[in-house]
PDB file of C-alpha atoms in Angstrom:
ATOM      1  CA  MET T 424     100.104  25.134  80.918  1.00  0.00           C
ATOM      2  CA  ASN T 425     101.488  23.637  83.301  1.00  0.00           C
ATOM      3  CA  LEU T 426     101.225  24.895  86.812  1.00  0.00           C
ATOM      4  CA  ASN T 427     102.106  23.110  90.120  1.00  0.00           C
ATOM      5  CA  PRO T 428      98.976  24.275  92.809  1.00  0.00           C
ATOM      6  CA  SER T 429     101.056  22.542  95.233  1.00  0.00           C
ATOM      7  CA  THR T 430     103.709  24.237  95.608  1.00  0.00           C
ATOM      8  CA  PRO T 431     104.141  27.110  97.438  1.00  0.00           C
ATOM      9  CA  GLN T 432     104.982  29.479  94.937  1.00  0.00           C
ATOM     10  CA  PRO T 433     101.252  31.760  94.214  1.00  0.00           C
ATOM     11  CA  LEU T 434     100.360  30.995  91.190  1.00  0.00           C
ATOM     12  CA  TYR T 435      99.992  33.858  88.591  1.00  0.00           C
ATOM     13  CA  MET T 436     104.040  34.020  90.070  1.00  0.00           C
ATOM     14  CA  GLN T 437     104.274  31.061  88.555  1.00  0.00           C
ATOM     15  CA  ILE T 438     102.901  32.694  85.223  1.00  0.00           C
ATOM     16  CA  ARG T 439     105.031  35.929  85.754  1.00  0.00           C
ATOM     17  CA  GLN T 440     108.240  33.369  85.414  1.00  0.00           C
ATOM     18  CA  MET T 441     106.800  32.213  82.244  1.00  0.00           C
ATOM     19  CA  LEU T 442     105.574  34.646  80.317  1.00  0.00           C
ATOM     20  CA  LYS T 443     108.651  35.962  81.157  1.00  0.00           C
ATOM     21  CA  ASN T 444     110.013  32.828  79.756  1.00  0.00           C
ATOM     22  CA  ASP T 445     108.804  33.533  76.717  1.00  0.00           C
ATOM     23  CA  ILE T 446     109.426  36.993  76.195  1.00  0.00           C
ATOM     24  CA  GLN T 447     113.591  35.657  76.682  1.00  0.00           C
ATOM     25  CA  ASN T 448     113.551  32.916  74.314  1.00  0.00           C
ATOM     26  CA  GLY T 449     112.082  35.104  71.406  1.00  0.00           C
ATOM     27  CA  LYS T 450     107.971  33.966  70.880  1.00  0.00           C
ATOM     28  CA  TYR T 451     107.560  37.618  72.482  1.00  0.00           C
ATOM     29  CA  LYS T 452     109.257  39.985  71.563  1.00  0.00           C
ATOM     30  CA  PRO T 453     110.031  43.937  72.569  1.00  0.00           C
ATOM     31  CA  ASP T 454     107.622  45.987  71.712  1.00  0.00           C
ATOM     32  CA  GLU T 455     104.794  43.318  70.668  1.00  0.00           C
ATOM     33  CA  GLN T 456     101.765  43.364  72.037  1.00  0.00           C
ATOM     34  CA  ILE T 457     101.100  39.829  74.475  1.00  0.00           C
ATOM     35  CA  PRO T 458      98.274  38.269  74.282  1.00  0.00           C
ATOM     36  CA  THR T 459      94.588  39.572  76.563  1.00  0.00           C
ATOM     37  CA  GLU T 460      93.950  38.407  79.865  1.00  0.00           C
ATOM     38  CA  ALA T 461      90.749  37.008  78.467  1.00  0.00           C
ATOM     39  CA  GLU T 462      93.273  34.758  76.544  1.00  0.00           C
ATOM     40  CA  LEU T 463      96.216  34.905  79.236  1.00  0.00           C
ATOM     41  CA  CYS T 464      93.290  32.883  81.428  1.00  0.00           C
ATOM     42  CA  GLU T 465      91.977  30.694  78.662  1.00  0.00           C
ATOM     43  CA  THR T 466      95.777  29.408  78.162  1.00  0.00           C
ATOM     44  CA  TYR T 467      95.651  29.186  82.058  1.00  0.00           C
ATOM     45  CA  ASN T 468      92.775  28.583  82.916  1.00  0.00           C
ATOM     46  CA  VAL T 469      93.209  30.760  85.681  1.00  0.00           C
ATOM     47  CA  SER T 470      91.546  34.141  87.250  1.00  0.00           C
ATOM     48  CA  ARG T 471      91.123  37.510  85.681  1.00  0.00           C
ATOM     49  CA  ILE T 472      92.681  38.903  89.033  1.00  0.00           C
ATOM     50  CA  THR T 473      95.517  35.636  88.940  1.00  0.00           C
ATOM     51  CA  ILE T 474      96.836  36.821  85.319  1.00  0.00           C
ATOM     52  CA  ARG T 475      96.162  40.964  86.598  1.00  0.00           C
ATOM     53  CA  LYS T 476      99.012  40.283  88.966  1.00  0.00           C
ATOM     54  CA  ALA T 477     101.803  38.181  87.206  1.00  0.00           C
ATOM     55  CA  ILE T 478     101.020  41.106  84.311  1.00  0.00           C
ATOM     56  CA  GLU T 479     101.830  44.343  87.337  1.00  0.00           C
ATOM     57  CA  GLU T 480     104.231  41.767  88.456  1.00  0.00           C
ATOM     58  CA  LEU T 481     106.053  42.417  85.213  1.00  0.00           C
ATOM     59  CA  VAL T 482     105.336  46.414  84.376  1.00  0.00           C
ATOM     60  CA  LYS T 483     106.566  46.410  88.152  1.00  0.00           C
ATOM     61  CA  GLU T 484     109.908  45.243  87.077  1.00  0.00           C
ATOM     62  CA  GLY T 485     110.013  46.609  83.994  1.00  0.00           C
ATOM     63  CA  THR T 486     108.965  43.488  80.906  1.00  0.00           C
ATOM     64  CA  LEU T 487     105.561  45.075  80.131  1.00  0.00           C
ATOM     65  CA  THR T 488     104.584  48.492  80.537  1.00  0.00           C
ATOM     66  CA  ARG T 489     100.257  49.234  79.413  1.00  0.00           C
ATOM     67  CA  ILE T 490      99.695  51.174  77.200  1.00  0.00           C
ATOM     68  CA  PRO T 491      96.250  53.338  77.558  1.00  0.00           C
ATOM     69  CA  ARG T 492      93.491  52.022  75.387  1.00  0.00           C
ATOM     70  CA  ARG T 493      95.616  50.160  73.492  1.00  0.00           C
ATOM     71  CA  GLY T 494      97.066  46.545  75.370  1.00  0.00           C
ATOM     72  CA  THR T 495     100.239  45.405  77.387  1.00  0.00           C
ATOM     73  CA  PHE T 496     103.678  44.932  76.159  1.00  0.00           C
ATOM     74  CA  VAL T 497     106.563  43.639  75.469  1.00  0.00           C
ATOM     75  CA  ALA T 498     108.941  47.223  76.916  1.00  0.00           C
ATOM     76  CA  SER T 499     110.768  47.824  73.980  1.00  0.00           C
ATOM     77  CA  ASN T 500     115.170  47.162  75.079  1.00  0.00           C
ATOM     78  CA  LYS T 501     116.055  50.766  76.232  1.00  0.00           C
ATOM     79  CA  PHE T 502     117.998  52.878  74.671  1.00  0.00           C
ATOM     80  CA  HIS T 503     121.505  54.880  75.633  1.00  0.00           C
ATOM     81  CA  ASN T 504     122.059  58.911  76.293  1.00  0.00           C
ATOM     82  CA  GLU T 505     124.757  59.546  76.643  1.00  0.00           C
ATOM     83  CA  LEU T 506     124.688  62.127  79.794  1.00  0.00           C
ATOM     84  CA  LEU T 507     127.779  64.378  78.883  1.00  0.00           C
ATOM     85  CA  SER T 508     127.071  63.913  75.072  1.00  0.00           C
ATOM     86  CA  ILE T 509     126.263  67.476  73.957  1.00  0.00           C
ATOM     87  CA  SER T 510     123.869  66.494  71.722  1.00  0.00           C
ATOM     88  CA  GLY T 511     120.776  67.691  70.170  1.00  0.00           C
ATOM     89  CA  PHE T 512     117.837  65.570  69.979  1.00  0.00           C
ATOM     90  CA  SER T 513     118.479  65.152  65.919  1.00  0.00           C
ATOM     91  CA  GLU T 514     121.856  63.982  66.657  1.00  0.00           C
ATOM     92  CA  PHE T 515     121.093  61.556  69.078  1.00  0.00           C
ATOM     93  CA  SER T 516     118.239  59.737  67.111  1.00  0.00           C
ATOM     94  CA  HIS T 517     121.147  60.051  63.461  1.00  0.00           C
ATOM     95  CA  GLN T 518     123.618  58.280  66.215  1.00  0.00           C
ATOM     96  CA  LEU T 519     121.616  55.361  67.703  1.00  0.00           C
ATOM     97  CA  GLY T 520     120.904  54.783  62.985  1.00  0.00           C
ATOM     98  CA  LYS T 521     117.105  56.190  63.745  1.00  0.00           C
ATOM     99  CA  ILE T 522     115.324  58.416  61.910  1.00  0.00           C
ATOM    100  CA  PRO T 523     114.612  61.734  64.037  1.00  0.00           C
ATOM    101  CA  ASN T 524     110.912  62.815  64.137  1.00  0.00           C
ATOM    102  CA  SER T 525     109.266  65.655  66.366  1.00  0.00           C
ATOM    103  CA  ARG T 526     105.949  67.035  66.289  1.00  0.00           C
ATOM    104  CA  ILE T 527     105.636  70.607  68.386  1.00  0.00           C
ATOM    105  CA  LEU T 528     102.577  70.553  70.800  1.00  0.00           C
ATOM    106  CA  ARG T 529     103.010  74.689  71.569  1.00  0.00           C
ATOM    107  CA  SER T 530     106.151  76.649  70.406  1.00  0.00           C
ATOM    108  CA  GLU T 531     105.155  80.146  72.451  1.00  0.00           C
ATOM    109  CA  VAL T 532     106.529  83.409  73.339  1.00  0.00           C
ATOM    110  CA  ILE T 533     106.278  84.673  76.703  1.00  0.00           C
ATOM    111  CA  THR T 534     108.059  87.234  79.302  1.00  0.00           C
ATOM    112  CA  ALA T 535     111.155  84.573  81.375  1.00  0.00           C
ATOM    113  CA  PRO T 536     109.856  83.783  84.609  1.00  0.00           C
ATOM    114  CA  LYS T 537     112.304  83.938  87.600  1.00  0.00           C
ATOM    115  CA  ASP T 538     114.065  81.034  86.522  1.00  0.00           C
ATOM    116  CA  VAL T 539     114.498  80.961  83.785  1.00  0.00           C
ATOM    117  CA  ALA T 540     115.850  84.053  83.163  1.00  0.00           C
ATOM    118  CA  GLY T 541     117.943  82.842  86.508  1.00  0.00           C
ATOM    119  CA  HIS T 542     119.219  79.913  84.229  1.00  0.00           C
ATOM    120  CA  LEU T 543     120.082  81.792  81.191  1.00  0.00           C
ATOM    121  CA  LEU T 544     121.103  84.889  83.272  1.00  0.00           C
ATOM    122  CA  ILE T 545     119.180  86.628  80.776  1.00  0.00           C
ATOM    123  CA  GLU T 546     116.212  89.777  82.909  1.00  0.00           C
ATOM    124  CA  GLU T 547     112.743  88.345  84.737  1.00  0.00           C
ATOM    125  CA  GLY T 548     110.639  89.185  81.881  1.00  0.00           C
ATOM    126  CA  SER T 549     112.524  89.712  78.538  1.00  0.00           C
ATOM    127  CA  PRO T 550     110.940  87.770  76.012  1.00  0.00           C
ATOM    128  CA  VAL T 551     111.319  84.139  75.335  1.00  0.00           C
ATOM    129  CA  LEU T 552     111.201  80.842  72.878  1.00  0.00           C
ATOM    130  CA  GLU T 553     108.989  78.828  75.010  1.00  0.00           C
ATOM    131  CA  LEU T 554     109.229  75.412  72.771  1.00  0.00           C
ATOM    132  CA  GLU T 555     107.578  71.716  73.584  1.00  0.00           C
ATOM    133  CA  ARG T 556     108.005  68.923  71.872  1.00  0.00           C
ATOM    134  CA  LEU T 557     106.819  65.105  71.653  1.00  0.00           C
ATOM    135  CA  MET T 558     110.214  63.135  70.182  1.00  0.00           C
ATOM    136  CA  TYR T 559     109.434  59.815  68.834  1.00  0.00           C
ATOM    137  CA  VAL T 560     112.619  57.372  68.100  1.00  0.00           C
ATOM    138  CA  ASP T 561     110.819  54.665  65.891  1.00  0.00           C
ATOM    139  CA  GLU T 562     107.334  55.913  65.821  1.00  0.00           C
ATOM    140  CA  ARG T 563     107.429  56.178  69.290  1.00  0.00           C
ATOM    141  CA  PRO T 564     106.853  58.785  71.887  1.00  0.00           C
ATOM    142  CA  LEU T 565     110.330  58.464  74.020  1.00  0.00           C
ATOM    143  CA  PHE T 566     110.989  62.072  75.288  1.00  0.00           C
ATOM    144  CA  TYR T 567     108.761  64.615  76.082  1.00  0.00           C
ATOM    145  CA  ASP T 568     111.178  68.565  75.806  1.00  0.00           C
ATOM    146  CA  THR T 569     109.811  71.746  77.149  1.00  0.00           C
ATOM    147  CA  ALA T 570     112.059  74.080  76.247  1.00  0.00           C
ATOM    148  CA  HIS T 571     112.742  77.851  75.935  1.00  0.00           C
ATOM    149  CA  TYR T 572     116.005  80.565  74.256  1.00  0.00           C
ATOM    150  CA  SER T 573     116.150  84.445  75.218  1.00  0.00           C
ATOM    151  CA  LEU T 574     114.300  86.059  71.342  1.00  0.00           C
ATOM    152  CA  LEU T 575     116.359  88.825  72.624  1.00  0.00           C
ATOM    153  CA  ARG T 576     119.495  86.760  71.929  1.00  0.00           C
ATOM    154  CA  PHE T 577     118.085  84.373  68.695  1.00  0.00           C
ATOM    155  CA  PRO T 578     115.762  87.070  67.448  1.00  0.00           C
ATOM    156  CA  ASP T 579     112.380  85.579  65.346  1.00  0.00           C
ATOM    157  CA  LEU T 580     113.686  81.895  66.463  1.00  0.00           C
ATOM    158  CA  GLU T 581     110.418  81.419  66.646  1.00  0.00           C
ATOM    159  CA  LYS T 582     110.002  81.847  62.679  1.00  0.00           C
ATOM    160  CA  LYS T 583     112.787  78.724  61.961  1.00  0.00           C
ATOM    161  CA  ILE T 584     111.996  75.842  64.639  1.00  0.00           C
ATOM    162  CA  ALA T 585     110.702  73.614  61.907  1.00  0.00           C
ATOM    163  CA  ARG T 586     109.530  70.332  62.378  1.00  0.00           C
ATOM    164  CA  ASP T 587     112.061  67.804  61.745  1.00  0.00           C
ATOM    165  CA  GLU T 588     114.980  70.555  61.615  1.00  0.00           C
ATOM    166  CA  SER T 589     117.919  70.750  63.437  1.00  0.00           C
ATOM    167  CA  THR T 590     117.955  73.413  65.814  1.00  0.00           C
ATOM    168  CA  TYR T 591     120.835  72.952  66.837  1.00  0.00           C
ATOM    169  CA  LYS T 592     122.058  73.079  62.871  1.00  0.00           C
ATOM    170  CA  ILE T 593     119.156  76.306  62.786  1.00  0.00           C
ATOM    171  CA  LEU T 594     121.162  77.642  65.809  1.00  0.00           C
ATOM    172  CA  LEU T 595     124.516  77.162  64.272  1.00  0.00           C
ATOM    173  CA  GLU T 596     124.152  78.493  60.764  1.00  0.00           C
ATOM    174  CA  ASP T 597     122.008  80.741  60.968  1.00  0.00           C
ATOM    175  CA  TYR T 598     123.091  83.006  64.358  1.00  0.00           C
ATOM    176  CA  HIS T 599     126.221  81.348  64.379  1.00  0.00           C
ATOM    177  CA  THR T 600     125.790  79.408  68.086  1.00  0.00           C
ATOM    178  CA  GLU T 601     127.588  76.415  68.315  1.00  0.00           C
ATOM    179  CA  ILE T 602     126.752  74.267  71.860  1.00  0.00           C
ATOM    180  CA  VAL T 603     129.729  72.906  73.445  1.00  0.00           C
ATOM    181  CA  SER T 604     128.739  71.588  76.740  1.00  0.00           C
ATOM    182  CA  ASN T 605     125.960  71.625  79.275  1.00  0.00           C
ATOM    183  CA  ASP T 606     124.999  71.000  82.678  1.00  0.00           C
ATOM    184  CA  LYS T 607     122.239  68.038  83.799  1.00  0.00           C
ATOM    185  CA  ILE T 608     120.552  67.806  86.943  1.00  0.00           C
ATOM    186  CA  ILE T 609     117.964  64.342  87.459  1.00  0.00           C
ATOM    187  CA  ASP T 610     114.824  63.102  88.748  1.00  0.00           C
ATOM    188  CA  VAL T 611     112.280  60.233  89.289  1.00  0.00           C
ATOM    189  CA  ILE T 612     108.832  62.531  88.840  1.00  0.00           C
ATOM    190  CA  GLY T 613     105.910  59.940  88.329  1.00  0.00           C
ATOM    191  CA  ALA T 614     103.916  60.694  85.268  1.00  0.00           C
ATOM    192  CA  THR T 615     100.884  63.620  85.144  1.00  0.00           C
ATOM    193  CA  LYS T 616      98.057  63.123  83.554  1.00  0.00           C
ATOM    194  CA  ILE T 617      99.489  65.064  80.858  1.00  0.00           C
ATOM    195  CA  TYR T 618     102.847  62.719  80.301  1.00  0.00           C
ATOM    196  CA  ALA T 619     101.394  60.112  80.877  1.00  0.00           C
ATOM    197  CA  LYS T 620      98.823  61.042  77.085  1.00  0.00           C
ATOM    198  CA  TYR T 621     101.561  62.027  75.511  1.00  0.00           C
ATOM    199  CA  LEU T 622     104.420  59.095  76.498  1.00  0.00           C
ATOM    200  CA  GLU T 623     101.413  56.509  75.988  1.00  0.00           C
ATOM    201  CA  CYS T 624     102.033  55.630  79.675  1.00  0.00           C
ATOM    202  CA  ASP T 625     100.716  55.087  83.486  1.00  0.00           C
ATOM    203  CA  ILE T 626      99.883  57.311  85.198  1.00  0.00           C
ATOM    204  CA  GLY T 627     102.399  57.214  88.070  1.00  0.00           C
ATOM    205  CA  ALA T 628     104.587  55.568  85.248  1.00  0.00           C
ATOM    206  CA  ASN T 629     108.122  56.707  86.982  1.00  0.00           C
ATOM    207  CA  LEU T 630     110.169  59.091  84.524  1.00  0.00           C
ATOM    208  CA  PHE T 631     113.578  60.489  84.163  1.00  0.00           C
ATOM    209  CA  ARG T 632     113.414  64.333  84.154  1.00  0.00           C
ATOM    210  CA  ILE T 633     116.402  65.830  83.135  1.00  0.00           C
ATOM    211  CA  VAL T 634     117.240  69.198  83.436  1.00  0.00           C
ATOM    212  CA  LYS T 635     119.709  70.680  80.272  1.00  0.00           C
ATOM    213  CA  ILE T 636     121.088  74.451  80.451  1.00  0.00           C
ATOM    214  CA  ALA T 637     123.475  74.085  77.102  1.00  0.00           C
ATOM    215  CA  PHE T 638     126.240  77.113  76.989  1.00  0.00           C
ATOM    216  CA  ASP T 639     128.317  77.694  73.890  1.00  0.00           C
ATOM    217  CA  ALA T 640     132.236  78.593  73.431  1.00  0.00           C
ATOM    218  CA  ASN T 641     131.875  81.564  75.635  1.00  0.00           C
ATOM    219  CA  ASP T 642     130.331  79.192  78.190  1.00  0.00           C
ATOM    220  CA  GLN T 643     126.800  80.788  77.830  1.00  0.00           C
ATOM    221  CA  PRO T 644     123.614  80.036  78.605  1.00  0.00           C
ATOM    222  CA  VAL T 645     122.452  78.955  75.139  1.00  0.00           C
ATOM    223  CA  HIS T 646     118.670  77.183  76.032  1.00  0.00           C
ATOM    224  CA  LEU T 647     117.098  75.280  78.958  1.00  0.00           C
ATOM    225  CA  SER T 648     115.387  72.572  77.691  1.00  0.00           C
ATOM    226  CA  THR T 649     113.254  69.547  80.767  1.00  0.00           C
ATOM    227  CA  PHE T 650     113.596  65.989  79.408  1.00  0.00           C
ATOM    228  CA  MET T 651     110.752  63.773  80.651  1.00  0.00           C
ATOM    229  CA  CYS T 652     110.670  59.748  79.730  1.00  0.00           C
ATOM    230  CA  GLU T 653     109.932  56.996  81.146  1.00  0.00           C
ATOM    231  CA  THR T 654     112.918  54.813  82.739  1.00  0.00           C
ATOM    232  CA  ASN T 655     111.739  51.946  81.603  1.00  0.00           C
ATOM    233  CA  LYS T 656     113.421  53.440  77.889  1.00  0.00           C
ATOM    234  CA  VAL T 657     116.274  55.107  78.327  1.00  0.00           C
ATOM    235  CA  ASN T 658     119.564  54.667  80.034  1.00  0.00           C
ATOM    236  CA  LEU T 659     121.332  56.761  81.335  1.00  0.00           C
ATOM    237  CA  THR T 660     125.434  56.394  80.358  1.00  0.00           C
ATOM    238  CA  VAL T 661     129.031  57.936  81.775  1.00  0.00           C
ATOM    239  CA  HIS T 662     131.406  57.006  79.919  1.00  0.00           C
ATOM    240  CA  ARG T 663     135.164  58.215  81.445  1.00  0.00           C
ATOM    241  CA  ALA T 664     137.495  60.639  79.664  1.00  0.00           C
ATOM    242  CA  LYS T 665     139.847  59.295  77.803  1.00  0.00           C
TER     243      LYS T 665
END
């Protein structure tokens, strides 16, 4: 490879640019694993420290992503998530032309803590379904969702939630409740150990935390959801109203 040690540009920055050119030219495609550090050391005839610094730069800028115990991959093409959309995950997947897939991590009936009761406008301590799910697109985890539903309003909902069934479809067909609007609060946090494990990212990686309160036609809250997803996998968009 044509590294030039006599220029002011450090070797790791030259390698960073070469790897980036390879990605842009299609040598390495989205979601494809790049060679290991040892292989890159041999290719460029440099130390592992130099290769590691080049990769770290590409990870920081979102071009590469590390998956623990698997390796370093070219980042996925970002999905566009419309902030004003009222779609659930199943509808979102279908809009992308993808098949929705989710895994229920935990489904438990709990008493509503104060913050959940406040968002759902229910009595603190009343029964709610706390549902934790991992949602996949193209077999890769995209969202970690923690949702709460009032079981006084939606009795036996915990028995009806299924792996691949749209929750919004269940609400409409079994409870005659349609989601027509939502509020969202968004911030960015670092991935904790548990989020990093399920979203297959590094601990401390930037995550969007999207708190969503969905409302029915009577402007009553239907559910509270908190989504986590890597910032390098999703673009949050807002389309102008017509």
